[in-house]
CSV table of C-alpha atoms in Angstrom, one decimal:
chain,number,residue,atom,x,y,z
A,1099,UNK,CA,14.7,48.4,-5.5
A,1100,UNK,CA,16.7,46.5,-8.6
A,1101,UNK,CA,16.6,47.6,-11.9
A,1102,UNK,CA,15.1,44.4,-14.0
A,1103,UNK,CA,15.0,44.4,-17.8
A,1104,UNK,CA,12.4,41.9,-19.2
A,1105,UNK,CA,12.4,40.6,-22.9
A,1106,UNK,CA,9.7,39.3,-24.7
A,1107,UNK,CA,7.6,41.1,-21.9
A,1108,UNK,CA,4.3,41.3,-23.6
A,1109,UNK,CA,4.5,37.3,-24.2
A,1110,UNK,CA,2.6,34.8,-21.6
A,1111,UNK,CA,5.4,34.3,-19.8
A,1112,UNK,CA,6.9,37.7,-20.1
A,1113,UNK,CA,3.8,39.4,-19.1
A,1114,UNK,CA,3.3,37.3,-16.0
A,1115,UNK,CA,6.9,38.3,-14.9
A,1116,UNK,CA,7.0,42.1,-16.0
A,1117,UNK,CA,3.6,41.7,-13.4
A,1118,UNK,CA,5.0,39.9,-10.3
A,1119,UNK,CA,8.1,42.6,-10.4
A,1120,UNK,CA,6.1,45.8,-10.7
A,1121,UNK,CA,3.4,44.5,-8.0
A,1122,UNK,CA,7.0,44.0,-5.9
A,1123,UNK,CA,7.6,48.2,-6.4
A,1124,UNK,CA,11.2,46.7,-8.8
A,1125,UNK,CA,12.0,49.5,-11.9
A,1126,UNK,CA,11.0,47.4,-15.2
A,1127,UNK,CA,11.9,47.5,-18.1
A,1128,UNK,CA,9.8,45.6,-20.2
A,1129,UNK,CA,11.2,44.8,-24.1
A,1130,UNK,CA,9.4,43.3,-27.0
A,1131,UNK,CA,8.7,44.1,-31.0
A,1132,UNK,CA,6.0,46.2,-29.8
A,1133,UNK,CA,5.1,48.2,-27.0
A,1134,UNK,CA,1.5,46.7,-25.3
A,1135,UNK,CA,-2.0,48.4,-25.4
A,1136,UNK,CA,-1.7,49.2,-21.9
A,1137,UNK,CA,0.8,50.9,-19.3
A,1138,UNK,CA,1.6,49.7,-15.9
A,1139,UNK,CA,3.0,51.1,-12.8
A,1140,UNK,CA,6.6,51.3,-12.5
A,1141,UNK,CA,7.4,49.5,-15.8
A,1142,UNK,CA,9.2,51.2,-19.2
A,1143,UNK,CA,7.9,49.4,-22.0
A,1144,UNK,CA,10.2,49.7,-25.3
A,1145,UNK,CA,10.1,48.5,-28.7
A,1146,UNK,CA,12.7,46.9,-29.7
A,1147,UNK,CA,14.4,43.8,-32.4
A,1148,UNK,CA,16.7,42.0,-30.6
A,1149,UNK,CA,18.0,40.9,-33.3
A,1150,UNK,CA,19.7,43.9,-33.9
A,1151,UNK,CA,22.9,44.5,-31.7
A,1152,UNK,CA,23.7,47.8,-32.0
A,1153,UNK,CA,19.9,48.5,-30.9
A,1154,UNK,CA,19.8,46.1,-28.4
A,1155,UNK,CA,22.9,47.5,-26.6
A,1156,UNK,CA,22.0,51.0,-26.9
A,1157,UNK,CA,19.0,49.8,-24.7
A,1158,UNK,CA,20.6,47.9,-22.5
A,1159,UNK,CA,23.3,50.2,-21.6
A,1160,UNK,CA,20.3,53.3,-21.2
A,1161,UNK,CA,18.4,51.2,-18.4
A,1162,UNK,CA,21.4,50.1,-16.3
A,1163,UNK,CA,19.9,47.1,-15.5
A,1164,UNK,CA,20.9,45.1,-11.8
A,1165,UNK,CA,19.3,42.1,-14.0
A,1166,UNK,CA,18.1,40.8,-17.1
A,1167,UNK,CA,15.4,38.3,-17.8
A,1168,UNK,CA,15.5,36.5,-21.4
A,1169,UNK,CA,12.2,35.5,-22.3
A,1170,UNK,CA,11.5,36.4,-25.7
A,1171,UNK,CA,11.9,33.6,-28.5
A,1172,UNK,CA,10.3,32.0,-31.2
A,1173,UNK,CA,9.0,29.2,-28.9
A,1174,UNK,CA,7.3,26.5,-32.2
A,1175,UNK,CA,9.5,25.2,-34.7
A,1176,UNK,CA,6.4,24.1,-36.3
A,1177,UNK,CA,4.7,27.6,-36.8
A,1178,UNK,CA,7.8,28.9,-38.7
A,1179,UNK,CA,10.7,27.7,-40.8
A,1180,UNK,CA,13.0,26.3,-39.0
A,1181,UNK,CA,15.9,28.4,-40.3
A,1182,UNK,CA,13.7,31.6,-39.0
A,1183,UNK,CA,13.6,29.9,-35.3
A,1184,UNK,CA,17.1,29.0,-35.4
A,1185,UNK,CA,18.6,32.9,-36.5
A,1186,UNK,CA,15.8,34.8,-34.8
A,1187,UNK,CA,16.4,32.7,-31.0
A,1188,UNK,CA,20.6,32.0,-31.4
A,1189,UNK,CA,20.8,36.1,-32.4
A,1190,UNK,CA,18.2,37.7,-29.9
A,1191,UNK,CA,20.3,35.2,-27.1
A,1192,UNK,CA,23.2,36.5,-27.7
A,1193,UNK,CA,23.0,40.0,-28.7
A,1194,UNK,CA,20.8,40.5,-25.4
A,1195,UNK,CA,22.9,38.5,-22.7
A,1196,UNK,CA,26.3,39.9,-24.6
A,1197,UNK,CA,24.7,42.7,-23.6
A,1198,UNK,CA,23.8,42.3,-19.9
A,1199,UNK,CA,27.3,41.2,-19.4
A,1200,UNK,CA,29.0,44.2,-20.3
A,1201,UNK,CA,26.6,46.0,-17.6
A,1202,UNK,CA,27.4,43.4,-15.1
A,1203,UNK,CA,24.0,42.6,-15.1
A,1204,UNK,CA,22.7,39.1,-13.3
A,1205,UNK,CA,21.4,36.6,-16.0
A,1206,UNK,CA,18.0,34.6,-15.9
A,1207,UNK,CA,17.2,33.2,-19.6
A,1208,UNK,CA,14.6,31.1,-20.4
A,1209,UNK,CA,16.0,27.4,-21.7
A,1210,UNK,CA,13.6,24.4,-22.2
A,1211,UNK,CA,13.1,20.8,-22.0
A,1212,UNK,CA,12.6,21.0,-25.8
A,1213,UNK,CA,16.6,20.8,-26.0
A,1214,UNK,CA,16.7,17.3,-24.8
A,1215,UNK,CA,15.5,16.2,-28.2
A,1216,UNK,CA,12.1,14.4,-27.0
A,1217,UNK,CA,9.4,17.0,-27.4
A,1218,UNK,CA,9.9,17.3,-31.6
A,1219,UNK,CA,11.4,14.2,-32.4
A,1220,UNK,CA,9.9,12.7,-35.3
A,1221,UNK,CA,10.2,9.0,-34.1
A,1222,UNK,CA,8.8,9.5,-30.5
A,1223,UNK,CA,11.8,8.3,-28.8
A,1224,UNK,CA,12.7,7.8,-25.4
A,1225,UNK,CA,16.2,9.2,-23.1
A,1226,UNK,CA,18.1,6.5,-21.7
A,1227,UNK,CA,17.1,7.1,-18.4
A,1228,UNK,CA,14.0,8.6,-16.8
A,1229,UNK,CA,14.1,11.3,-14.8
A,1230,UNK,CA,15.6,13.3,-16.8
A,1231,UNK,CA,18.4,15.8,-15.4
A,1232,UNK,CA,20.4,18.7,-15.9
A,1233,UNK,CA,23.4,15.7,-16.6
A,1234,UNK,CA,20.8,14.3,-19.4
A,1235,UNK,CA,22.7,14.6,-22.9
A,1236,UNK,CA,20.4,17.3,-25.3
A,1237,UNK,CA,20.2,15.8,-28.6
A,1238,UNK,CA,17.6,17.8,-30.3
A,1239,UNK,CA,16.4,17.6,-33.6
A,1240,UNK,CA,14.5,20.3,-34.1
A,1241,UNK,CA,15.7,24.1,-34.8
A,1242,UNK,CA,13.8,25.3,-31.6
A,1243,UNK,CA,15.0,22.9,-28.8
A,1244,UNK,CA,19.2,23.2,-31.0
A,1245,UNK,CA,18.6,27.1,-30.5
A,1246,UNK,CA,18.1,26.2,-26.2
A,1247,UNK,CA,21.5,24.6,-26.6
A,1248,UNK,CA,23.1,27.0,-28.2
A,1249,UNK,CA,21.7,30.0,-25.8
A,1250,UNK,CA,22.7,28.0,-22.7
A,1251,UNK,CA,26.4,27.7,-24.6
A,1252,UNK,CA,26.4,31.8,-25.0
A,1253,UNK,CA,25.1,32.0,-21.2
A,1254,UNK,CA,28.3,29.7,-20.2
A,1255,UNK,CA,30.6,32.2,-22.5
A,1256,UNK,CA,29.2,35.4,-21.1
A,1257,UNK,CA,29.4,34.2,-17.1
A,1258,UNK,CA,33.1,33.5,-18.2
A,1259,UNK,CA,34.1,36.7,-20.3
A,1260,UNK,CA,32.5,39.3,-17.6
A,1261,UNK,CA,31.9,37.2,-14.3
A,1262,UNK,CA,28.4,37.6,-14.4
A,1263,UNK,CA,26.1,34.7,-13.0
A,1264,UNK,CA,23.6,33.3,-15.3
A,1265,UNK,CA,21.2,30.7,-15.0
A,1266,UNK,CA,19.3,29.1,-17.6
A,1267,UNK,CA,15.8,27.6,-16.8
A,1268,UNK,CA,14.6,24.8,-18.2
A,1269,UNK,CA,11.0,24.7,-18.2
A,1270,UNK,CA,8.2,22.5,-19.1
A,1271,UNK,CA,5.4,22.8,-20.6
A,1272,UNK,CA,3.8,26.2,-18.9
A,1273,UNK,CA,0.3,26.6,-18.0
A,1274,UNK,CA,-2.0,29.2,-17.1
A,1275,UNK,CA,-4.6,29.5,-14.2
A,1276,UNK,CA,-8.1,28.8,-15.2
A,1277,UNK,CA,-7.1,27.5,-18.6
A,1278,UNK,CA,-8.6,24.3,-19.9
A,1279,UNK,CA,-6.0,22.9,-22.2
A,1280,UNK,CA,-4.7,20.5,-19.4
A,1281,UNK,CA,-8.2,19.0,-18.4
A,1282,UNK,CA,-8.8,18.5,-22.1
A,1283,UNK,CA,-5.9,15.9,-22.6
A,1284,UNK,CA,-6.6,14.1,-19.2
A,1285,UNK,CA,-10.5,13.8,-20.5
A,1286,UNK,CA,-9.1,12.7,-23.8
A,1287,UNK,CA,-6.5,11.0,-23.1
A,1288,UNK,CA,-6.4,6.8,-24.7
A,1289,UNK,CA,-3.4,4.8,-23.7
A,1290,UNK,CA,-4.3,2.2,-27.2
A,1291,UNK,CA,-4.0,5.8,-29.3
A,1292,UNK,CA,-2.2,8.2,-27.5
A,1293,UNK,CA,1.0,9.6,-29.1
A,1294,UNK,CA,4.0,9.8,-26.7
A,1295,UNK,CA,4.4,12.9,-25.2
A,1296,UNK,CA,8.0,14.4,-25.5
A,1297,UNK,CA,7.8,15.8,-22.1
A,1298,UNK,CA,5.9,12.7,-20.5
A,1299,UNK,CA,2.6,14.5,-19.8
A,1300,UNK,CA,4.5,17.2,-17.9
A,1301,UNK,CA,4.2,20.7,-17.3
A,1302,UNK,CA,4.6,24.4,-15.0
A,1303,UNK,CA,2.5,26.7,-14.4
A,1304,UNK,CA,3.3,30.0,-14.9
A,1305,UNK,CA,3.1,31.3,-11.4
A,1306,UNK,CA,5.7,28.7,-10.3
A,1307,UNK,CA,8.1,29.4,-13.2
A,1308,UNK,CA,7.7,33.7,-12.1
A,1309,UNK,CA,9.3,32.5,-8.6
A,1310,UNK,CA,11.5,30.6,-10.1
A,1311,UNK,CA,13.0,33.2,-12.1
A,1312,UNK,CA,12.7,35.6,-9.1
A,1313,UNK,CA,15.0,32.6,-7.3
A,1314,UNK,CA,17.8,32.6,-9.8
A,1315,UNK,CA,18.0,36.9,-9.7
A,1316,UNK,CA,18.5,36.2,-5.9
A,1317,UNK,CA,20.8,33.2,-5.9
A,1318,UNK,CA,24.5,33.6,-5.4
A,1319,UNK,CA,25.7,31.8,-8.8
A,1320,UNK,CA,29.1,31.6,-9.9
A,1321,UNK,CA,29.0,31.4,-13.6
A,1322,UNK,CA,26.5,29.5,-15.6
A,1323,UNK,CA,23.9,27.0,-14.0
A,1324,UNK,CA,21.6,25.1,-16.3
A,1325,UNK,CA,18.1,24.2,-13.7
A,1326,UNK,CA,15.4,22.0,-14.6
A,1327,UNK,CA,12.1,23.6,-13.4
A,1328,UNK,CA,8.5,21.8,-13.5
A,1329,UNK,CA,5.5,20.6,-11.7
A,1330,UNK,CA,6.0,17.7,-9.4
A,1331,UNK,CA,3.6,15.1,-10.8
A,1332,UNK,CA,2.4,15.0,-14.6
A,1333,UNK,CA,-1.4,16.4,-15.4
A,1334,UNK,CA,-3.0,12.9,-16.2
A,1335,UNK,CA,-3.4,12.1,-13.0
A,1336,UNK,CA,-1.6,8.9,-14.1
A,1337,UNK,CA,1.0,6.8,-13.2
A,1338,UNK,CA,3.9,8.3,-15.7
A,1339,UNK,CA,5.8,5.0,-16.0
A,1340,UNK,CA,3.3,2.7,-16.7
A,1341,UNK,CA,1.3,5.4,-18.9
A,1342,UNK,CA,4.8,5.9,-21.0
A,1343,UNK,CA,4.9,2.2,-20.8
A,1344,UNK,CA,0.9,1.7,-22.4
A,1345,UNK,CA,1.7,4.5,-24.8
A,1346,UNK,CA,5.4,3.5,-26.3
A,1347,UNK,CA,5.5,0.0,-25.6
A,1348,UNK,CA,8.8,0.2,-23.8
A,1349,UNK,CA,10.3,2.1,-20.7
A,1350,UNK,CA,14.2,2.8,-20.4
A,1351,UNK,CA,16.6,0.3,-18.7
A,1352,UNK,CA,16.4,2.9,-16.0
A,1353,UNK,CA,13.6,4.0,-15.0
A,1354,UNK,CA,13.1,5.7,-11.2
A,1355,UNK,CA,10.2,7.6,-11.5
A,1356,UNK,CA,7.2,6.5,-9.2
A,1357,UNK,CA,3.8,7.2,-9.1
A,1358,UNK,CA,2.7,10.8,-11.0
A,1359,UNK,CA,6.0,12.2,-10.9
A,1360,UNK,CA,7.5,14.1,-13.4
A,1361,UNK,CA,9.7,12.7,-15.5
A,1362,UNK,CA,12.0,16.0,-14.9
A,1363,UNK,CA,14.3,16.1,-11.9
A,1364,UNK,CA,14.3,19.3,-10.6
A,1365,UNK,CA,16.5,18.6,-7.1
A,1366,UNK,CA,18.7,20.6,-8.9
A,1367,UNK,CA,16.6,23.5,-8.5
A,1368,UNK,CA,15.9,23.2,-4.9
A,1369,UNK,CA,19.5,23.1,-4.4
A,1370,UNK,CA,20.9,26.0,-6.4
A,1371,UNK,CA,18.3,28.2,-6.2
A,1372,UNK,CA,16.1,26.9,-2.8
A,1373,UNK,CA,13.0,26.5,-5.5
A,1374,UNK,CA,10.4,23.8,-5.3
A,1375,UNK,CA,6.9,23.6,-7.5
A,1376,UNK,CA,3.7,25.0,-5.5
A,1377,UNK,CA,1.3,24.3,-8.2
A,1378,UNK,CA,-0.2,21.6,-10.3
A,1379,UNK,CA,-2.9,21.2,-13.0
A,1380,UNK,CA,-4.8,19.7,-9.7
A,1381,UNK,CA,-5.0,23.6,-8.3
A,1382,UNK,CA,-4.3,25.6,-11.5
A,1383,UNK,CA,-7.5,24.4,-13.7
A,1384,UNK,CA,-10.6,25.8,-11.6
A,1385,UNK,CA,-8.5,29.0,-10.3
A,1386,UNK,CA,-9.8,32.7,-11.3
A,1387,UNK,CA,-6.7,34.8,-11.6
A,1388,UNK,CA,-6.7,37.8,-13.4
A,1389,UNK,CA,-2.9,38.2,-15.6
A,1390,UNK,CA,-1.3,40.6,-16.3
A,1391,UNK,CA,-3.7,43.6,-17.7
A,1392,UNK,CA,-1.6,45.6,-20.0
A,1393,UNK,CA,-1.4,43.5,-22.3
């Protein structure tokens, strides 16, 4: 089985993906500051700062990895100064995926929607068109969402310098079976007060994003493919143009999303990487599913 090396593997993400591999029998290789309370079956946990390239190399190179998975980030501008979330995301990006390139490793990295500028902007504004794509311009204003541009830019550079294929994933907001936090905004939720959300009441749960990363290790990509990934329909339970409409008082010029749908376009996914969204808040809220238990 494939060698996979996993950063930020004792995250929510992270730990959800170092799980689906091991349970498939893969080698892992699962990376963050610290190594987790508990062990697990066919994975190598190491401690390790990213930030650091001379470290992250030397552990790179030592696990020969077939591919690399780059999970771990600062994920909230909000938490941290921004210049913090900036460094710590642009340096990890690079020094790990410089990195996976130079073992001819296949690239998976985790992007976001946050780089189209919506999610933190301070003045709640809208793209010029809805759904949004992977041709959508990013215009972020935020350190986290500029440091997803920049990362997918050092993805594109390390596909060209050492013919490696790399996708980055842009995912929504993720979820996580059995948790409450989506039924809490639909119960809560008042058009007349309601801020906009940035990502249009959209999300992925966490089960959907694991195959989609599995999808891009197995896809044949020829240098660096940006994919939108999210659940099909938003977790109101609304319709999302005429909710956006209540809630900013405007839509865009275009607008082409019906009914509960996203406001991401992920056809791109499906293409590239034959990956469609099982899962929706509709399924995911009431589910008992234990994660991942070494962490």
């Amino acid at each position: 089985m494939p060698t996979i090396l996993v950063t930020g593997a004792c995250g929510g993400v992270g730990s959800w993906t170092v799980e689906q591999f091991a349970r498939e029998g893969h080698d892992v290789v699962g990376v963050d500051l610290e190594t987790p309370s508990g062990t697990r079956e066919n994975v190598d946990f190491k401690a390790a700062d990213l930030t650091d390239y001379g470290e992250t190399r030397q552990l790179v190179e030592a696990a020969e990895p077939d591919a690399v998975v780059h999970l771990a980030a600062i994920p909230n501008p909000e938490d941290h100064a921004g210049s913090r979330v900036f460094e710590t995301n642009v340096t990890s990006t690079y020094n790990v995926l410089d990195a996976a390139g130079a073992v001819d490793a296949r690239i998976v990295q985790a992007s976001s929607e946050s780089l189209y500028g919506t999610v933190f902007s301070e003045d709640d504004w809208l793209p010029d068109a809805l759904p949004i794509d992977e041709e959508t311009p990013t215009e972020p204003e935020d350190p986290y969402g500029l440091s997803k541009v920049v990362g997918e830019d050092v993805a594109a550079r390390v596909a060209r310098r050492h013919g490696v294929g790399a996708v980055s994933l842009r995912s929504s907001w993720v979820t996580y079976p059995g948790e409450t936090r989506t039924r809490e905004a639909r119960e809560g939720f008042d058009p007349e007060t309601a801020a906009l959300s940035g990502n249009g009441w959209s999300h992925i749960d966490v089960r959907d994003l694991v195959r989609a990363i599995e999808a891009a290790i197995d896809a044949e990509i020829d240098g660096h493919e940006p994919v939108l990934v999210a659940a099909a329909e938003n977790f109101l339970g609304r319709d999302t143009a005429a909710t956006i409409e209540a809630v900013h008082g405007d839509l865009p010029a275009t607008c082409a999303v019906k009914g509960t749908e996203s406001i991401f376009d992920c056809s791109k996914a499906a293409r590239v990487l034959g990956w469609e969204p099982d899962r929706s808040w509709r399924d995911a809220e009431d589910a008992s599913v234990a994660g991942p238990a070494f962490v």
